[in-house]
Structures are given as structure tokens and as C-alpha cells.
Amino acid sequence: MNSSWLHPREQLVATMARIYRHRMTTTSGGNLSIRDEDGSIWITPSRVDKGNLTPADIVRVLPDGKTEGLHPPSSELPFHAEIYRRRPDLKAIVHAHPGALVAFSICRLLPDTRVQSHAYSVCRKLEFAPYACPGTQELGDHIAAAFATGAACVLLENHGVVIGGADLQDAFQRFETLEFVALTLSRAAGLGPVTTVPAEFLAVETAPLLPTLPPPPLTNRERELRGEICRFVHRAYEQRLLISTAGAFSARLGNDDFVITPRRRDRLELEPSGLVRVKGGACPAGQAPSRAARLHAEIYARLPEVGAIINAQPAHASAFCMTAAQLDTRTIPESALVLFEPPKLPFLRLVEDAAEIARHLSLQRTPVVLITNEGVLVIGRTLLEAFDRLEVLEATAEALLLAKPLGPLVPMPDSAIAELRRVFG
């Protein structure tokens, strides 16, 4: 369901549940708010379990300062009110203490969003706010002053993060994206120097412009594929293999005909009707396919045996995409058999360099590639096979990162790899 249709109370509860479920806040930490058209502020309450929040718990603070609700408003109300006063363009605020962003805040560092063009465009300007006691006007002044510079994301020294948006979904997606970048950077820090996207490619995130396609008849096969894509996308989101605004799934319908996820639509709210049909390089009027649509079309045209394609930026595998470190798949039999030996490509753009990326893929030799600063790309005969590869890739990357502090990697010898190929093909 599109959360923008929900009452502010419902929006705040649903968003807090999502943040809590993925351990980006705690029972007692964090607060959310929405500024209504009449100037009221809907805000989460003080001292109420964030893991069991209900619509009845949400507090409304009227423009004259009076409150409506069962509980007092969050003790952080002063900084929410001050941000709204100084930034009339913001309509929602997310404040939480997610682990990776707290790590940056206690080290007095800002995550470098230039490591991913998508993150750079979503998160926009970042600032620091000096420490002050939670709930005080001083803290509110510090945070609001940082927002007054035009920042969309403000890290609080020894505290957490505050993020604003045009609505609550916008603020949440910015928050989630920044935390994912911070998590990936923390993983990458142990692998070596981090590379960033060349400056000339950061200003604009291009998307393919496709000609208009008259709506083709909806077959049962297409209905089936649309449902299957949505189920795998939701599963990937819940397993943190992708975030709400990034990542693309597609499945083949015919020779030059496939269904793909839309551009910049919340992956958790995706429904079959929201997917985009691309046929002969065109799509129905008014629909915006993922910016990876041209790349997927190139792959399907080049490799007729491929039935599904996934682009994603999971945190652990993406750490290898941001550094010169190689992702060695000779760790356990599953990794060696499912992933082969994924090459790492230089920075290539998903739209302009689609043909160049596609030529590196093969179901028999390279069903997985890593693209510097762009994430991972996997292919399969079916959606299940492609999804399995994505899962195994992220699990392998995580195991490599967990092993690094323990000692040098001891990969499987060539004889073991040869035996696996002989036994399993």
C-alpha cells in the first residue's frame, strides 16, 4: 500500500515499525514527526515502547502548543518544531540511532555518499550538529542551524541522526539510504582505501528514455511473473539485500519482452500493477522503469537463456565494490559453485555503458559481476536462481569480512574446485 494515503498517525506507526524491525532504533530511542497543512505537528510519544506503537499513541501538537493524545509528546519536540520553523520546505522528520550512523557520529565523521551515485542524489547535503543534552533548546538550536544551511541530513555528535523530507516517505528513504551507505563504508574500511564516483557523473543520475508502447494484452504468464517478482523483491528487502529506493529485478516474457521494477518506487510497497512491461525497447505511457531497464534489455538480447536479472547494492558485497579488494569465492562449496569467480568491472554507468556491462556476463562463466561504485549484477535462468545467487553473494561477502580480523583467508585449493566442477558440473 502507498503509505502517502494513510493518516499521519498510521504513517508514523508504520514507519517506526519498519525502522524498529530492521534494528535502526531501540525501544526507547528515536522519534518521528509530520507537519500538517494547518501547522500541527504529529509526533511519536515520550516513553512508549517503539516496538509496540499504535495509532492511538501518536500525539498531535497544535500550532498554539496545546497537545491532543494519551501521552506527552517526544522530549525531542523542541528540535522538530525549530527545524520546521526554519525550513518550511520540510514536512517530515526522522530521528533515530542506527548503529552505523552512530559509529560515524562518535568518530566525528560524515559518511561519504560519493561512493554511490544513487546515495549521493538521495541524501544530498550532510552536516554535523554539535553535542547538546537531548530535549534541550540548545540541541534544537544546533540541529536547526545545521538544517538552515540547506542540509537534508544532520549527524548529531555522540547521538544519532536527524533527517528531513518533503513527506515521511521521503525522509525515511533518505534515512535508510544514508544508514546503508554508512554500514557499507564501515565494512569497506577494513578492506582498503575507498574509491568514489568520478565528480562529473555525480551531478545527474541518468535514466533511459523509452518510446511509448501501446498497452499489450495481459496474459496469465505475465500475471504470474509480476507476482513472483514482487514476492522476491519483498523478500530481498526484508533480508536487507536492497533498500527501498535502489535495486532492480526483472524477468523475461519473450525475446525482447520483460517485466521490470519501476524507478524510485518503495520496494516494500511494490505491487504487481506497479511493475513496468518493456517490449521492443518501449514501455506504456506514463510509466517509468528502473534506470537499469536498458542494461537488462541488452543482457536479454545477448543471452537468450537468461530468464531473470537483478541489480542490487547489498552492504557487504558493496564494500568490495568500493575498494580494490577482491571477493574470493573459494570459501565454501556453495560459493564456488553458485558464484564462479565474479569479475570486478571499473566504474560503468548502468544506462550509458549498458552494452559494455552486458558483454561481461555469461551463465556458464560469469553469472555475477561487481561494478565499481555501482553494486552487483546477477543473472539466472529463473528468478529463483538469480535470487539465490544474490543471497549467496552477500553471505559470502559477509563471511569474508567476518573472517578478516581472525586471520588470513585459506581458500579451497584448485584440486577441490576441480572436484566440485566434476561432481556438480
Short mmCIF file of C-alpha atoms in Angstrom, two decimals:
data_model
loop_
_atom_site.label_atom_id
_atom_site.label_comp_id
_atom_site.label_asym_id
_atom_site.label_seq_id
_atom_site.Cartn_x
_atom_site.Cartn_y
_atom_site.Cartn_z
CA MET A 1 0.00 0.00 0.00
CA ASN A 2 1.17 3.54 -0.80
CA SER A 3 1.74 5.00 2.68
CA SER A 4 1.10 8.57 1.49
CA TRP A 5 -2.64 7.75 1.53
CA LEU A 6 -2.52 6.94 5.25
CA HIS A 7 -3.47 9.27 8.11
CA PRO A 8 -0.39 10.83 9.79
CA ARG A 9 -0.92 8.56 12.80
CA GLU A 10 -0.83 5.47 10.58
CA GLN A 11 2.18 6.74 8.63
CA LEU A 12 4.18 7.35 11.81
CA VAL A 13 3.34 3.92 13.26
CA ALA A 14 4.13 2.07 10.00
CA THR A 15 7.44 3.90 9.54
CA MET A 16 8.55 3.42 13.14
CA ALA A 17 7.70 -0.30 12.87
CA ARG A 18 9.87 -0.53 9.78
CA ILE A 19 12.78 1.26 11.46
CA TYR A 20 12.49 -0.86 14.61
CA ARG A 21 12.14 -4.14 12.68
CA HIS A 22 15.49 -3.57 10.97
CA ARG A 23 17.18 -2.60 14.25
CA MET A 24 17.72 1.01 13.23
CA THR A 25 16.36 2.20 16.57
CA THR A 26 15.67 0.79 20.03
CA THR A 27 12.62 0.50 22.30
CA SER A 28 13.35 3.87 23.89
CA GLY A 29 15.25 5.67 21.12
CA GLY A 30 14.27 7.84 18.22
CA ASN A 31 11.23 9.87 17.22
CA LEU A 32 9.33 10.78 14.05
CA SER A 33 7.07 13.67 13.13
CA ILE A 34 4.90 15.03 10.34
CA ARG A 35 3.93 18.68 9.93
CA ASP A 36 0.32 19.03 8.84
CA GLU A 37 -1.05 21.66 6.46
CA ASP A 38 -2.65 23.55 9.38
CA GLY A 39 0.68 23.81 11.20
CA SER A 40 0.02 20.97 13.64
CA ILE A 41 2.84 18.53 14.35
CA TRP A 42 2.02 14.83 14.64
CA ILE A 43 4.79 13.21 16.66
CA THR A 44 5.66 9.95 18.38
CA PRO A 45 5.14 9.98 22.16
CA SER A 46 7.60 10.07 25.02
CA ARG A 47 8.41 6.88 26.96
CA VAL A 48 6.29 4.50 24.88
CA ASP A 49 7.72 1.21 23.52
CA LYS A 50 8.76 1.86 19.91
CA GLY A 51 8.31 -1.83 19.13
CA ASN A 52 4.58 -1.74 20.05
CA LEU A 53 3.48 1.71 18.92
CA THR A 54 -0.18 2.10 17.90
CA PRO A 55 -2.04 4.96 16.14
CA ALA A 56 -3.67 5.87 19.47
CA ASP A 57 -0.21 6.58 20.93
CA ILE A 58 0.59 9.35 18.42
CA VAL A 59 0.41 12.90 19.77
CA ARG A 60 -0.88 15.95 17.93
CA VAL A 61 0.73 19.27 18.88
CA LEU A 62 -1.46 22.17 17.76
CA PRO A 63 0.02 25.43 16.45
CA ASP A 64 -0.74 27.13 19.81
CA GLY A 65 1.30 24.45 21.66
CA LYS A 66 -1.65 22.52 23.10
CA THR A 67 -1.49 18.75 22.73
CA GLU A 68 -4.02 16.04 21.92
CA GLY A 69 -3.33 12.43 22.81
CA LEU A 70 -2.86 9.81 25.51
CA HIS A 71 0.80 10.64 26.20
CA PRO A 72 3.16 13.60 26.34
CA PRO A 73 4.95 14.26 23.03
CA SER A 74 8.53 13.18 22.49
CA SER A 75 11.02 15.08 24.64
CA GLU A 76 12.75 15.99 21.35
CA LEU A 77 9.74 18.05 20.19
CA PRO A 78 11.73 21.31 20.56
CA PHE A 79 14.14 20.47 17.75
CA HIS A 80 11.36 19.18 15.47
CA ALA A 81 9.47 22.46 15.94
CA GLU A 82 12.60 24.56 15.40
CA ILE A 83 13.55 22.71 12.20
CA TYR A 84 10.04 23.22 10.80
CA ARG A 85 10.21 26.91 11.70
CA ARG A 86 13.48 27.41 9.83
CA ARG A 87 12.79 25.01 6.95
CA PRO A 88 9.20 25.44 5.69
CA ASP A 89 10.01 23.10 2.78
CA LEU A 90 10.31 20.13 5.16
CA LYS A 91 7.13 18.29 6.10
CA ALA A 92 8.54 15.29 8.00
CA ILE A 93 11.48 14.41 10.26
CA VAL A 94 13.14 11.12 11.18
CA HIS A 95 15.42 10.94 14.22
CA ALA A 96 16.99 7.63 15.27
CA HIS A 97 20.19 5.99 16.45
CA PRO A 98 21.06 3.36 13.81
CA GLY A 99 24.34 1.56 14.51
CA ALA A 100 26.43 2.59 11.50
CA LEU A 101 25.46 6.28 11.64
CA VAL A 102 26.06 6.34 15.41
CA ALA A 103 29.52 4.91 14.69
CA PHE A 104 30.19 7.86 12.38
CA SER A 105 28.76 10.33 14.89
CA ILE A 106 31.02 9.13 17.73
CA CYS A 107 34.04 9.32 15.42
CA ARG A 108 33.07 12.84 14.25
CA LEU A 109 32.91 11.71 10.63
CA LEU A 110 30.33 12.20 7.87
CA PRO A 111 29.64 9.25 5.53
CA ASP A 112 30.93 9.98 2.04
CA THR A 113 27.89 9.47 -0.18
CA ARG A 114 30.04 9.93 -3.29
CA VAL A 115 30.71 6.20 -3.17
CA GLN A 116 27.35 5.62 -4.89
CA SER A 117 25.67 7.97 -7.36
CA HIS A 118 22.26 6.89 -6.09
CA ALA A 119 23.12 7.66 -2.46
CA TYR A 120 24.60 11.00 -3.44
CA SER A 121 21.42 12.07 -5.23
CA VAL A 122 19.08 10.83 -2.46
CA CYS A 123 20.93 12.08 0.63
CA ARG A 124 22.00 15.48 -0.68
CA LYS A 125 23.89 17.82 1.67
CA LEU A 126 25.14 16.47 5.02
CA GLU A 127 26.07 18.50 8.09
CA PHE A 128 27.17 18.00 11.70
CA ALA A 129 25.40 19.45 14.75
CA PRO A 130 27.46 19.97 17.94
CA TYR A 131 26.53 17.98 21.01
CA ALA A 132 23.94 19.27 23.50
CA CYS A 133 21.79 17.49 26.07
CA PRO A 134 18.80 15.68 24.48
CA GLY A 135 15.49 17.50 24.84
CA THR A 136 17.05 20.94 25.36
CA GLN A 137 16.51 24.10 23.36
CA GLU A 138 20.28 24.23 22.87
CA LEU A 139 20.21 20.95 20.96
CA GLY A 140 17.24 22.21 18.95
CA ASP A 141 19.15 25.36 18.02
CA HIS A 142 22.23 23.37 16.96
CA ILE A 143 20.24 20.98 14.77
CA ALA A 144 18.05 23.68 13.24
CA ALA A 145 21.12 25.79 12.44
CA ALA A 146 22.60 22.84 10.55
CA PHE A 147 19.37 22.39 8.61
CA ALA A 148 19.28 26.13 7.89
CA THR A 149 22.40 25.64 5.70
CA GLY A 150 20.24 23.62 3.30
CA ALA A 151 21.26 20.20 4.63
CA ALA A 152 18.80 17.32 4.36
CA CYS A 153 20.74 15.04 6.73
CA VAL A 154 22.31 16.15 10.02
CA LEU A 155 24.54 13.92 12.13
CA LEU A 156 24.49 14.71 15.84
CA GLU A 157 27.76 14.45 17.72
CA ASN A 158 27.63 11.44 20.09
CA HIS A 159 23.93 10.99 19.47
CA GLY A 160 22.48 9.86 16.14
CA VAL A 161 20.98 11.40 13.02
CA VAL A 162 18.12 13.74 12.06
CA ILE A 163 16.79 13.70 8.51
CA GLY A 164 14.11 15.82 6.86
CA GLY A 165 11.97 15.26 3.81
CA ALA A 166 9.13 16.56 1.68
CA ASP A 167 7.00 13.88 3.36
CA LEU A 168 7.62 10.99 5.74
CA GLN A 169 8.39 8.51 2.98
CA ASP A 170 10.96 10.91 1.51
CA ALA A 171 12.61 11.39 4.92
CA PHE A 172 12.61 7.65 5.66
CA GLN A 173 14.14 6.74 2.30
CA ARG A 174 16.89 9.30 2.81
CA PHE A 175 17.48 7.94 6.33
CA GLU A 176 17.61 4.32 5.17
CA THR A 177 19.92 5.14 2.26
CA LEU A 178 22.36 7.06 4.46
CA GLU A 179 22.46 4.28 7.07
CA PHE A 180 23.12 1.71 4.33
CA VAL A 181 25.98 3.82 2.97
CA ALA A 182 27.42 4.20 6.47
CA LEU A 183 27.16 0.45 7.04
CA THR A 184 28.85 -0.32 3.71
CA LEU A 185 31.63 2.18 4.40
CA SER A 186 32.26 0.67 7.82
CA ARG A 187 32.61 -2.74 6.19
CA ALA A 188 34.81 -1.37 3.41
CA ALA A 189 37.14 0.37 5.89
CA GLY A 190 38.77 -2.97 6.70
CA LEU A 191 39.44 -3.77 3.04
CA GLY A 192 41.49 -0.77 2.00
CA PRO A 193 41.11 2.75 0.55
CA VAL A 194 37.60 3.57 -0.65
CA THR A 195 37.01 4.81 -4.20
CA THR A 196 34.36 7.38 -5.11
CA VAL A 197 32.33 8.05 -8.23
CA PRO A 198 34.07 10.49 -10.61
CA ALA A 199 32.78 14.01 -9.92
CA GLU A 200 31.44 14.54 -13.44
CA PHE A 201 28.99 11.64 -13.00
CA LEU A 202 27.59 12.71 -9.63
CA ALA A 203 25.58 15.74 -10.73
CA VAL A 204 22.99 13.83 -12.77
CA GLU A 205 21.63 10.31 -12.32
CA THR A 206 20.52 9.43 -15.83
CA ALA A 207 17.55 7.27 -16.73
CA PRO A 208 16.69 5.70 -20.09
CA LEU A 209 14.08 7.48 -22.19
CA LEU A 210 11.92 4.79 -23.76
CA PRO A 211 9.39 5.30 -26.55
CA THR A 212 5.70 4.72 -25.80
CA LEU A 213 4.29 1.22 -26.06
CA PRO A 214 0.54 0.64 -26.52
CA PRO A 215 -0.54 -1.47 -23.52
CA PRO A 216 -0.14 -5.12 -24.63
CA PRO A 217 -2.72 -7.71 -23.56
CA LEU A 218 -2.16 -9.06 -20.05
CA THR A 219 -1.53 -12.81 -20.15
CA ASN A 220 -1.63 -15.27 -17.27
CA ARG A 221 2.13 -15.76 -17.70
CA GLU A 222 2.68 -12.04 -17.16
CA ARG A 223 0.39 -12.06 -14.11
CA GLU A 224 2.40 -14.94 -12.70
CA LEU A 225 5.74 -13.21 -13.31
CA ARG A 226 4.56 -9.95 -11.79
CA GLY A 227 3.51 -11.71 -8.59
CA GLU A 228 6.76 -13.67 -8.47
CA ILE A 229 8.90 -10.54 -8.92
CA CYS A 230 7.06 -8.74 -6.13
CA ARG A 231 7.49 -11.68 -3.74
CA PHE A 232 11.23 -11.85 -4.38
CA VAL A 233 11.63 -8.07 -4.13
CA HIS A 234 9.84 -8.02 -0.75
CA ARG A 235 11.97 -10.94 0.41
CA ALA A 236 15.16 -9.21 -0.72
CA TYR A 237 14.12 -6.06 1.13
CA GLU A 238 13.37 -7.88 4.36
CA GLN A 239 16.74 -9.64 4.14
CA ARG A 240 18.47 -6.29 3.57
CA LEU A 241 19.74 -7.29 0.14
CA LEU A 242 18.39 -3.98 -1.15
CA ILE A 243 16.85 -0.81 0.22
CA SER A 244 13.56 0.92 -0.54
CA THR A 245 14.84 3.10 -3.38
CA ALA A 246 17.62 1.07 -5.02
CA GLY A 247 17.87 -2.23 -6.83
CA ALA A 248 16.12 -3.66 -9.89
CA PHE A 249 14.52 -7.05 -10.58
CA SER A 250 13.29 -8.22 -13.97
CA ALA A 251 12.01 -11.41 -15.60
CA ARG A 252 11.77 -12.32 -19.27
CA LEU A 253 8.42 -12.73 -21.01
CA GLY A 254 9.70 -13.16 -24.58
CA ASN A 255 12.62 -12.44 -26.89
CA ASP A 256 12.56 -8.65 -26.45
CA ASP A 257 9.88 -8.53 -23.78
CA PHE A 258 10.31 -8.38 -19.99
CA VAL A 259 8.78 -7.05 -16.79
CA ILE A 260 10.92 -4.85 -14.51
CA THR A 261 10.62 -2.92 -11.25
CA PRO A 262 9.80 0.81 -11.55
CA ARG A 263 12.14 3.70 -10.90
CA ARG A 264 12.24 5.18 -7.39
CA ARG A 265 9.24 3.32 -6.00
CA ASP A 266 9.40 1.94 -2.49
CA ARG A 267 10.42 -1.71 -2.88
CA LEU A 268 8.45 -2.82 0.19
CA GLU A 269 5.23 -1.26 -1.16
CA LEU A 270 5.65 -2.72 -4.64
CA GLU A 271 2.58 -4.45 -6.09
CA PRO A 272 2.18 -6.40 -9.35
CA SER A 273 0.34 -3.50 -11.00
CA GLY A 274 3.28 -1.20 -10.29
CA LEU A 275 5.77 -3.17 -12.38
CA VAL A 276 6.64 -1.98 -15.89
CA ARG A 277 6.39 -4.01 -19.11
CA VAL A 278 9.21 -3.28 -21.56
CA LYS A 279 8.75 -4.67 -25.07
CA GLY A 280 10.89 -3.87 -28.08
CA GLY A 281 12.64 -1.11 -26.14
CA ALA A 282 9.37 0.69 -25.33
CA CYS A 283 7.04 0.85 -22.32
CA PRO A 284 3.45 2.03 -21.66
CA ALA A 285 2.90 5.80 -21.46
CA GLY A 286 3.25 7.35 -18.02
CA GLN A 287 5.34 4.50 -16.59
CA ALA A 288 8.99 4.83 -15.53
CA PRO A 289 11.01 1.61 -15.49
CA SER A 290 14.18 1.24 -13.43
CA ARG A 291 17.17 3.07 -14.85
CA ALA A 292 18.66 -0.42 -15.35
CA ALA A 293 16.00 -1.20 -18.00
CA ARG A 294 18.33 -0.62 -20.94
CA LEU A 295 21.00 -2.79 -19.34
CA HIS A 296 18.52 -5.61 -18.76
CA ALA A 297 17.34 -5.33 -22.37
CA GLU A 298 20.95 -5.66 -23.57
CA ILE A 299 21.50 -8.77 -21.43
CA TYR A 300 18.29 -10.46 -22.60
CA ALA A 301 19.16 -9.74 -26.23
CA ARG A 302 22.72 -11.08 -25.84
CA LEU A 303 21.90 -14.13 -23.67
CA PRO A 304 18.65 -15.85 -24.73
CA GLU A 305 18.97 -18.45 -21.96
CA VAL A 306 18.76 -15.78 -19.21
CA GLY A 307 15.31 -15.55 -17.64
CA ALA A 308 15.91 -13.12 -14.76
CA ILE A 309 18.27 -10.28 -13.80
CA ILE A 310 18.92 -8.48 -10.51
CA ASN A 311 20.84 -5.29 -9.75
CA ALA A 312 21.45 -4.57 -6.06
CA GLN A 313 23.74 -2.84 -3.58
CA PRO A 314 23.81 -5.12 -0.51
CA ALA A 315 26.07 -3.72 2.20
CA HIS A 316 28.71 -6.46 2.44
CA ALA A 317 29.15 -7.15 -1.28
CA SER A 318 29.10 -3.40 -1.98
CA ALA A 319 32.07 -2.97 0.36
CA PHE A 320 34.10 -4.91 -2.22
CA CYS A 321 32.69 -2.67 -4.97
CA MET A 322 34.06 0.43 -3.18
CA THR A 323 37.61 -0.88 -2.72
CA ALA A 324 40.31 -2.70 -4.67
CA ALA A 325 39.80 -5.84 -2.56
CA GLN A 326 38.85 -8.98 -4.46
CA LEU A 327 35.83 -11.04 -3.44
CA ASP A 328 37.25 -14.57 -3.29
CA THR A 329 34.51 -17.18 -3.77
CA ARG A 330 36.76 -20.18 -2.99
CA THR A 331 35.45 -20.20 0.56
CA ILE A 332 32.86 -22.98 0.75
CA PRO A 333 31.48 -25.28 -1.99
CA GLU A 334 28.20 -23.34 -2.31
CA SER A 335 30.01 -20.07 -3.03
CA ALA A 336 32.33 -21.61 -5.59
CA LEU A 337 29.55 -23.44 -7.41
CA VAL A 338 26.89 -20.71 -7.41
CA LEU A 339 29.06 -17.64 -7.98
CA PHE A 340 32.01 -18.95 -10.05
CA GLU A 341 34.69 -16.20 -9.97
CA PRO A 342 32.94 -12.81 -10.23
CA PRO A 343 34.98 -10.18 -12.06
CA LYS A 344 35.07 -6.63 -10.79
CA LEU A 345 34.43 -4.11 -13.54
CA PRO A 346 35.63 -0.50 -13.40
CA PHE A 347 33.06 2.23 -12.76
CA LEU A 348 30.48 1.95 -15.54
CA ARG A 349 27.12 3.69 -15.81
CA LEU A 350 24.06 1.48 -15.94
CA VAL A 351 22.46 3.50 -18.76
CA GLU A 352 25.26 4.82 -20.96
CA ASP A 353 27.54 1.76 -20.57
CA ALA A 354 24.84 -0.91 -20.70
CA ALA A 355 26.31 -2.73 -23.72
CA GLU A 356 29.79 -2.81 -22.17
CA ILE A 357 28.47 -4.27 -18.90
CA ALA A 358 26.32 -6.86 -20.69
CA ARG A 359 29.21 -8.30 -22.66
CA HIS A 360 30.93 -9.48 -19.46
CA LEU A 361 28.04 -11.75 -18.43
CA SER A 362 27.60 -15.46 -19.11
CA LEU A 363 25.51 -18.10 -17.36
CA GLN A 364 28.31 -20.63 -17.87
CA ARG A 365 31.28 -18.48 -16.74
CA THR A 366 30.30 -15.16 -15.15
CA PRO A 367 26.70 -15.06 -13.87
CA VAL A 368 27.77 -12.46 -11.30
CA VAL A 369 29.73 -9.23 -11.77
CA LEU A 370 30.71 -6.48 -9.36
CA ILE A 371 30.69 -2.94 -10.74
CA THR A 372 32.90 -0.41 -9.00
CA ASN A 373 30.72 2.07 -7.07
CA GLU A 374 27.54 0.73 -8.69
CA GLY A 375 26.89 -2.54 -6.87
CA VAL A 376 26.34 -6.09 -8.08
CA LEU A 377 24.60 -7.65 -11.06
CA VAL A 378 23.41 -11.27 -11.15
CA ILE A 379 21.65 -13.34 -13.79
CA GLY A 380 19.81 -16.66 -13.76
CA ARG A 381 17.62 -18.91 -15.80
CA THR A 382 14.82 -18.20 -13.34
CA LEU A 383 14.09 -15.61 -10.67
CA LEU A 384 14.81 -18.21 -8.01
CA GLU A 385 18.25 -18.95 -9.46
CA ALA A 386 19.12 -15.25 -9.73
CA PHE A 387 17.85 -14.55 -6.21
CA ASP A 388 19.81 -17.47 -4.81
CA ARG A 389 22.96 -16.06 -6.41
CA LEU A 390 22.32 -12.70 -4.80
CA GLU A 391 21.83 -14.31 -1.38
CA VAL A 392 24.95 -16.46 -1.71
CA LEU A 393 26.97 -13.48 -2.90
CA GLU A 394 26.03 -11.35 0.10
CA ALA A 395 26.55 -14.25 2.53
CA THR A 396 29.99 -14.91 1.03
CA ALA A 397 30.97 -11.26 1.28
CA GLU A 398 29.81 -11.13 4.89
CA ALA A 399 31.80 -14.26 5.77
CA LEU A 400 34.94 -12.79 4.20
CA LEU A 401 34.54 -9.58 6.20
CA LEU A 402 33.90 -11.51 9.43
CA ALA A 403 36.97 -13.68 8.77
CA LYS A 404 39.30 -10.75 8.16
CA PRO A 405 40.03 -9.95 11.86
CA LEU A 406 40.57 -13.67 12.58
CA GLY A 407 43.49 -14.30 10.27
CA PRO A 408 44.47 -14.81 6.63
CA LEU A 409 41.95 -16.50 4.35
CA VAL A 410 42.73 -20.13 3.47
CA PRO A 411 40.87 -20.67 0.19
CA MET A 412 39.85 -24.04 -1.18
CA PRO A 413 42.67 -25.47 -3.33
CA ASP A 414 42.40 -25.82 -7.10
CA SER A 415 42.00 -29.59 -6.69
CA ALA A 416 38.86 -29.09 -4.57
CA ILE A 417 37.39 -26.64 -7.10
CA ALA A 418 38.12 -29.08 -9.94
CA GLU A 419 36.42 -31.88 -7.99
CA LEU A 420 33.32 -29.72 -7.43
CA ARG A 421 33.12 -28.97 -11.14
CA ARG A 422 33.47 -32.67 -11.93
CA VAL A 423 30.81 -33.77 -9.45
CA PHE A 424 28.27 -30.97 -9.88
CA GLY A 425 29.03 -29.75 -13.40
#
